[in-house]
Tab-separated table of C-alpha atoms in Angstrom:
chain	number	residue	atom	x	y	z
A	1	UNK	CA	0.000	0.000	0.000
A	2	UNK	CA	1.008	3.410	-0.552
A	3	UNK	CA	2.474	5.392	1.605
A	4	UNK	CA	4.420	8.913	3.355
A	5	UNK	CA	7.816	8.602	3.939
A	6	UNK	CA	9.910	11.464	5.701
A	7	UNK	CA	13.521	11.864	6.025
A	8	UNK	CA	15.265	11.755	8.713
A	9	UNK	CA	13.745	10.094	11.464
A	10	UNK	CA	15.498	12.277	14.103
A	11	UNK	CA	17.332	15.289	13.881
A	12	UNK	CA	19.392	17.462	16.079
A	13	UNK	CA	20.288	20.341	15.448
A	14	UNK	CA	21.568	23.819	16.905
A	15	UNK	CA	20.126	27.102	17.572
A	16	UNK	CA	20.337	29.167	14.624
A	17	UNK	CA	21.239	26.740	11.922
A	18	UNK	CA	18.843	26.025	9.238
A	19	UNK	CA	17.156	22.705	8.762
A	20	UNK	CA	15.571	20.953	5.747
A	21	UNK	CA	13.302	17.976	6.318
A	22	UNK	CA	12.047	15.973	3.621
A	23	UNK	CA	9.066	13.891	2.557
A	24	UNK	CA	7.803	11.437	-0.162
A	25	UNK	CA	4.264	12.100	-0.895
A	26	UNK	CA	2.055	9.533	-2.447
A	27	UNK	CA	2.788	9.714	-5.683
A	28	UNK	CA	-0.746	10.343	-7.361
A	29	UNK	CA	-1.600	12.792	-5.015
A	30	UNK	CA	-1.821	16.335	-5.750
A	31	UNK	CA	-2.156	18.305	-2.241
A	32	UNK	CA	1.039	18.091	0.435
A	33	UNK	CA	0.913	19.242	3.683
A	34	UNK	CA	2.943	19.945	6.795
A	35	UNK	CA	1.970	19.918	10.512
A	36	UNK	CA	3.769	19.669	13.774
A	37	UNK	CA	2.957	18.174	17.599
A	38	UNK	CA	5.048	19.811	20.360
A	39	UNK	CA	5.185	17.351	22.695
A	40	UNK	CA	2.390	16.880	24.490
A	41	UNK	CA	0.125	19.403	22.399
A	42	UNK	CA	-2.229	19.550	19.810
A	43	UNK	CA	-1.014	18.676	16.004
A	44	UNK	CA	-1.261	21.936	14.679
A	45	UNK	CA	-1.435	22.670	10.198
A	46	UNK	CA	1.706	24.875	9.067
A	47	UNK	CA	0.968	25.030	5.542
A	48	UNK	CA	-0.209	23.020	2.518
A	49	UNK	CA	0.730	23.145	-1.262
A	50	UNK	CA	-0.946	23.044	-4.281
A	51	UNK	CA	-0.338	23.416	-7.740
A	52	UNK	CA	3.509	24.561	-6.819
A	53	UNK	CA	2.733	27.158	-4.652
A	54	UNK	CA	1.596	27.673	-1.101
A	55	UNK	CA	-2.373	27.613	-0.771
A	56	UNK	CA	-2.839	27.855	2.931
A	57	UNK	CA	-0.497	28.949	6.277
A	58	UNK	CA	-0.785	28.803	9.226
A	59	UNK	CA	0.427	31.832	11.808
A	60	UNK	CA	3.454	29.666	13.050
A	61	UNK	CA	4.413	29.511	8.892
A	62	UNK	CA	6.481	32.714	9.199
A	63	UNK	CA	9.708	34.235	7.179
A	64	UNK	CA	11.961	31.472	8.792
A	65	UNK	CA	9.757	28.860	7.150
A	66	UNK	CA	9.484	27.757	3.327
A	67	UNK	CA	8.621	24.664	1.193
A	68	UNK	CA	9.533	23.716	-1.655
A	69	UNK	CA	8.853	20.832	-4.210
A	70	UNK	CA	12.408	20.379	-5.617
A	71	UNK	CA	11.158	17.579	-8.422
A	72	UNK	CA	8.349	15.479	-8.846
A	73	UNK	CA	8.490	13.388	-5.899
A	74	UNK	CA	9.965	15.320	-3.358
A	75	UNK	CA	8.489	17.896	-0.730
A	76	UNK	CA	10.647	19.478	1.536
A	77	UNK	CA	10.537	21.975	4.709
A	78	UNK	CA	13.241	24.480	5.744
A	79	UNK	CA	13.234	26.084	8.653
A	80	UNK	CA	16.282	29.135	8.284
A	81	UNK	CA	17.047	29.916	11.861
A	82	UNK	CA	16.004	27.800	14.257
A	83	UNK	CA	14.743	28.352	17.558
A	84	UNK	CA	14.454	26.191	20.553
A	85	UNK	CA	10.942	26.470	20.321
A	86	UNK	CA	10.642	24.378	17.249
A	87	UNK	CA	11.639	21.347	18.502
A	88	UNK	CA	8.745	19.468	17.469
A	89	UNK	CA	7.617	16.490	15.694
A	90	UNK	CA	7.231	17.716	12.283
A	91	UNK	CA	4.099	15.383	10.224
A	92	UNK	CA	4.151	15.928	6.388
A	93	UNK	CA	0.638	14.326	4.538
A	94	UNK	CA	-0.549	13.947	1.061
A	95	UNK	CA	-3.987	13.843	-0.219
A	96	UNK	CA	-5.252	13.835	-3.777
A	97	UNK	CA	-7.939	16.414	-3.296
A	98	UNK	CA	-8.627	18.081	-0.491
A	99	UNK	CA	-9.762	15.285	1.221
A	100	UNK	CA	-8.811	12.402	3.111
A	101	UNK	CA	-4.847	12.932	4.307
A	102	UNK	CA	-2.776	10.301	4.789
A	103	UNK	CA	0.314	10.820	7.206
A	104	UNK	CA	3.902	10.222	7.186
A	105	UNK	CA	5.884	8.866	9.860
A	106	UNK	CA	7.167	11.966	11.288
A	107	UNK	CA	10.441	13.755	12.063
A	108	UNK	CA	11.717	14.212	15.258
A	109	UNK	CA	13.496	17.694	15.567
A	110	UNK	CA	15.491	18.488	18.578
A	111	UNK	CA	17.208	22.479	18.597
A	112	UNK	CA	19.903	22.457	21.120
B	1	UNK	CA	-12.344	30.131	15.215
B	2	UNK	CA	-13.307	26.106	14.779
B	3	UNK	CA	-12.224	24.380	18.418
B	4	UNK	CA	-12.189	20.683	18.353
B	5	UNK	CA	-12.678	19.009	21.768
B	6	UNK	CA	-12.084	15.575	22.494
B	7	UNK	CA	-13.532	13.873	25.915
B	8	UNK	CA	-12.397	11.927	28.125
B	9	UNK	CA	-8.449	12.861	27.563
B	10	UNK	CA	-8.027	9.214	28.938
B	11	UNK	CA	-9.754	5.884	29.037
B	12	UNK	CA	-8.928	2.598	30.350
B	13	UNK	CA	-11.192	-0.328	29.697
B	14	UNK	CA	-11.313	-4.394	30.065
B	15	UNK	CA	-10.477	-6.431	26.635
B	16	UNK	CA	-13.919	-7.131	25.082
B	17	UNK	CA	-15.627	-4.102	26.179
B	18	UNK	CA	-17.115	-1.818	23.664
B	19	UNK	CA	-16.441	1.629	23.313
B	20	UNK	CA	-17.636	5.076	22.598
B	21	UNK	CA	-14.468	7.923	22.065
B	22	UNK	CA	-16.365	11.694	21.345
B	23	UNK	CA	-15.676	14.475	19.866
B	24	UNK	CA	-16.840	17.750	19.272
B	25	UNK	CA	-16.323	21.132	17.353
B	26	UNK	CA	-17.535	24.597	17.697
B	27	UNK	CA	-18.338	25.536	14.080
B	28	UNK	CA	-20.441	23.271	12.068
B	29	UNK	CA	-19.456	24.239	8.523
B	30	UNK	CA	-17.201	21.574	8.295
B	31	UNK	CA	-16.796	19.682	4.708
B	32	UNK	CA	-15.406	16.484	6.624
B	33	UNK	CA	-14.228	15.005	9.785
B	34	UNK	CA	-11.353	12.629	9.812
B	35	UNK	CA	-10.231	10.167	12.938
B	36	UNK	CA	-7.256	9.295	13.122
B	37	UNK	CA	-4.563	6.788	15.464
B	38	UNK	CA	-1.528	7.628	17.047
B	39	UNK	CA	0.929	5.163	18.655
B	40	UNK	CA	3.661	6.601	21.313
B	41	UNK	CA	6.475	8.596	19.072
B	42	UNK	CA	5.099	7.591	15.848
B	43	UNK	CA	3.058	9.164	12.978
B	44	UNK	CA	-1.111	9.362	12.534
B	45	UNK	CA	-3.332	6.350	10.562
B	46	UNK	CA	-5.995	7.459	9.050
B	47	UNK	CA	-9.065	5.136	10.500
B	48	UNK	CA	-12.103	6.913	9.373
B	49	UNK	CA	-13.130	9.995	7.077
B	50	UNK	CA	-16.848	11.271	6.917
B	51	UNK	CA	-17.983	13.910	4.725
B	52	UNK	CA	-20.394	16.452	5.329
B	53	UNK	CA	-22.862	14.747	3.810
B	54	UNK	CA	-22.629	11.384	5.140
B	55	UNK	CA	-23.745	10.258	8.674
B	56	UNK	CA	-21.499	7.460	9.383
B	57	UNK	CA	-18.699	5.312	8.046
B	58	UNK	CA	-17.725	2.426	9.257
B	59	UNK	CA	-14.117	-0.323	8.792
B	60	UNK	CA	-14.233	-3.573	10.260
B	61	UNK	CA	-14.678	-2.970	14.251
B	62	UNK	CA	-14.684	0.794	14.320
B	63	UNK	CA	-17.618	2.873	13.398
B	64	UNK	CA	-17.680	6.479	13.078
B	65	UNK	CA	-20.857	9.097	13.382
B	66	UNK	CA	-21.211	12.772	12.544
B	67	UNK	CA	-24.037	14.879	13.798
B	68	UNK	CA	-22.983	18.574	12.153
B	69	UNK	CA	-26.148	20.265	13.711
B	70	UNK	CA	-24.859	19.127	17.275
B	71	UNK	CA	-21.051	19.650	16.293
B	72	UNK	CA	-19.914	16.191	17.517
B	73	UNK	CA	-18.778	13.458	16.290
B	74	UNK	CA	-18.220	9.774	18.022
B	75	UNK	CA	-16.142	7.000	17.451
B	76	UNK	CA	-17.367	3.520	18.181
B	77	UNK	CA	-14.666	0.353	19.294
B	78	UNK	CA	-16.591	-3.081	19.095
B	79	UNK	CA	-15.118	-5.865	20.836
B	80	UNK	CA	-12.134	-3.328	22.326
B	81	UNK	CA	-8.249	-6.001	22.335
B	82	UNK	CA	-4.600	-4.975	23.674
B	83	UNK	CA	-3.590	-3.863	20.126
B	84	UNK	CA	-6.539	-0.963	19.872
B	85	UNK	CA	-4.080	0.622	23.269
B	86	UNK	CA	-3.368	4.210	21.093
B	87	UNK	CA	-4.184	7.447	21.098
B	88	UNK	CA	-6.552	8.759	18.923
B	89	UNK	CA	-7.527	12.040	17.272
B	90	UNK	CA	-10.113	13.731	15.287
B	91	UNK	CA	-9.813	16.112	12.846
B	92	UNK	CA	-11.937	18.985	11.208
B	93	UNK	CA	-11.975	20.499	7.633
B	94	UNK	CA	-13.337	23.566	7.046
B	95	UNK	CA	-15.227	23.922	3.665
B	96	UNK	CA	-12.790	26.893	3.571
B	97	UNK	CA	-9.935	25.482	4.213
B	98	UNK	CA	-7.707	22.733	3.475
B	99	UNK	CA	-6.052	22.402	6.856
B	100	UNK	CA	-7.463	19.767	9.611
B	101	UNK	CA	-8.262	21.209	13.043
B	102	UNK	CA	-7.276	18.084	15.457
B	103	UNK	CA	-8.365	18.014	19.061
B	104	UNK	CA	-6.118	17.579	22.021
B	105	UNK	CA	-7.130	13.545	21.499
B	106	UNK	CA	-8.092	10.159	23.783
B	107	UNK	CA	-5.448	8.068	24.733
B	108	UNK	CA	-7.181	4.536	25.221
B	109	UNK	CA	-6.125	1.832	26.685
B	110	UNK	CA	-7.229	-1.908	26.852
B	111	UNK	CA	-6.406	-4.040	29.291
B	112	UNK	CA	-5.868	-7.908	28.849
């Protein structure tokens, strides 16, 4: 069956550096998405992408965020300068319309 | 502002017993409702998706409802085993709005 893959599993990083984590969509879908779960919270949308270009953000989705879709499988997130506070578990999803999403494993990111 | 509330936070039941999880959101103009589980440190499956228009769905022992006039949702666990132990989470979307609005979640647990 199908499904989400994100690299890497875990990353740590330091304060200030810039981080890109990656993801496999499903390859027939069309909409890509990325959320993250501070430990302990809510899962909370950052932004989803459409037709190359950014359709929806969230308020945490500021300057030091931006995705790209480098080819035709890939789906990245880069986070320029990063804070303490994003230390998160970053989700990325897929969906082929804006309908039922389907998950990836996660990424673990830990800012030192 | 759609707020999606998920009671209890925590439930702990004998194997065999069959369950109700609920859930339940502030603003009714949703255009689906998604339920999802989470295992400790890992990524979200995708149990159940009902649209709008639709007043249940159901997959093997789990059953899902949606009332929109009453803003809640419920998910029913037949037959509850060790292996349904999770956490899991429902999910709004807006017919705005591509991004899912998850509550805070239930973390079950069944015990042998």
């Amino acid at each position: 069956e199908p499904e989400v893959t994100q690299t890497p599993s875990h990353q740590v990083t330091q304060m200030g550096q810039e981080v890109i984590l990656r993801c496999v969509p499903i390859s027939n879908h069309l909409y890509f998405y990325w959320y993250r779960q501070i430990l302990g919270q809510k899962v909370e949308f950052l932004v989803s992408f459409y037709n190359n270009e950014i359709s929806e953000k969230s308020e945490i989705f500021d300057d030091q965020f931006s995705v790209e879709r480098p080819d035709g499988s890939n789906f990245t997130l880069k986070i320029r300068s990063t804070k303490l506070e994003d230390s998160a578990m970053y989700f990325c999803a897929s969906s082929t319309m804006a309908y039922e999403q389907y998950f990836g494993p996660g990424t673990r990111l830990t800012v030192t | 502002k759609q707020e999606v509330t998920q009671i209890p936070a925590a439930l702990s039941v004998p194997e065999g017993e069959n369950l109700v999880l609920n859930c339940s959101f502030t603003d009714s103009a949703i255009y689906n409702l998604q339920w999802f589980r989470q295992d400790p440190g890992k990524g979200l499956t995708s149990l159940l998706l009902i649209q709008s228009s639709q007043r249940e769905q159901t997959s093997g022992r789990l059953n899902a409802s949606l009332d929109k006039s009453s803003g809640r949702s419920t998910l029913y666990i037949a037959a509850s085993q060790p292996g349904d132990s999770a956490t899991y989470l429902c999910a709004s979307q807006m017919d705005s709005s591509y991004k899912l609005i998850f509550g805070s979640g239930t973390r079950l647990l069944v015990r042998p």
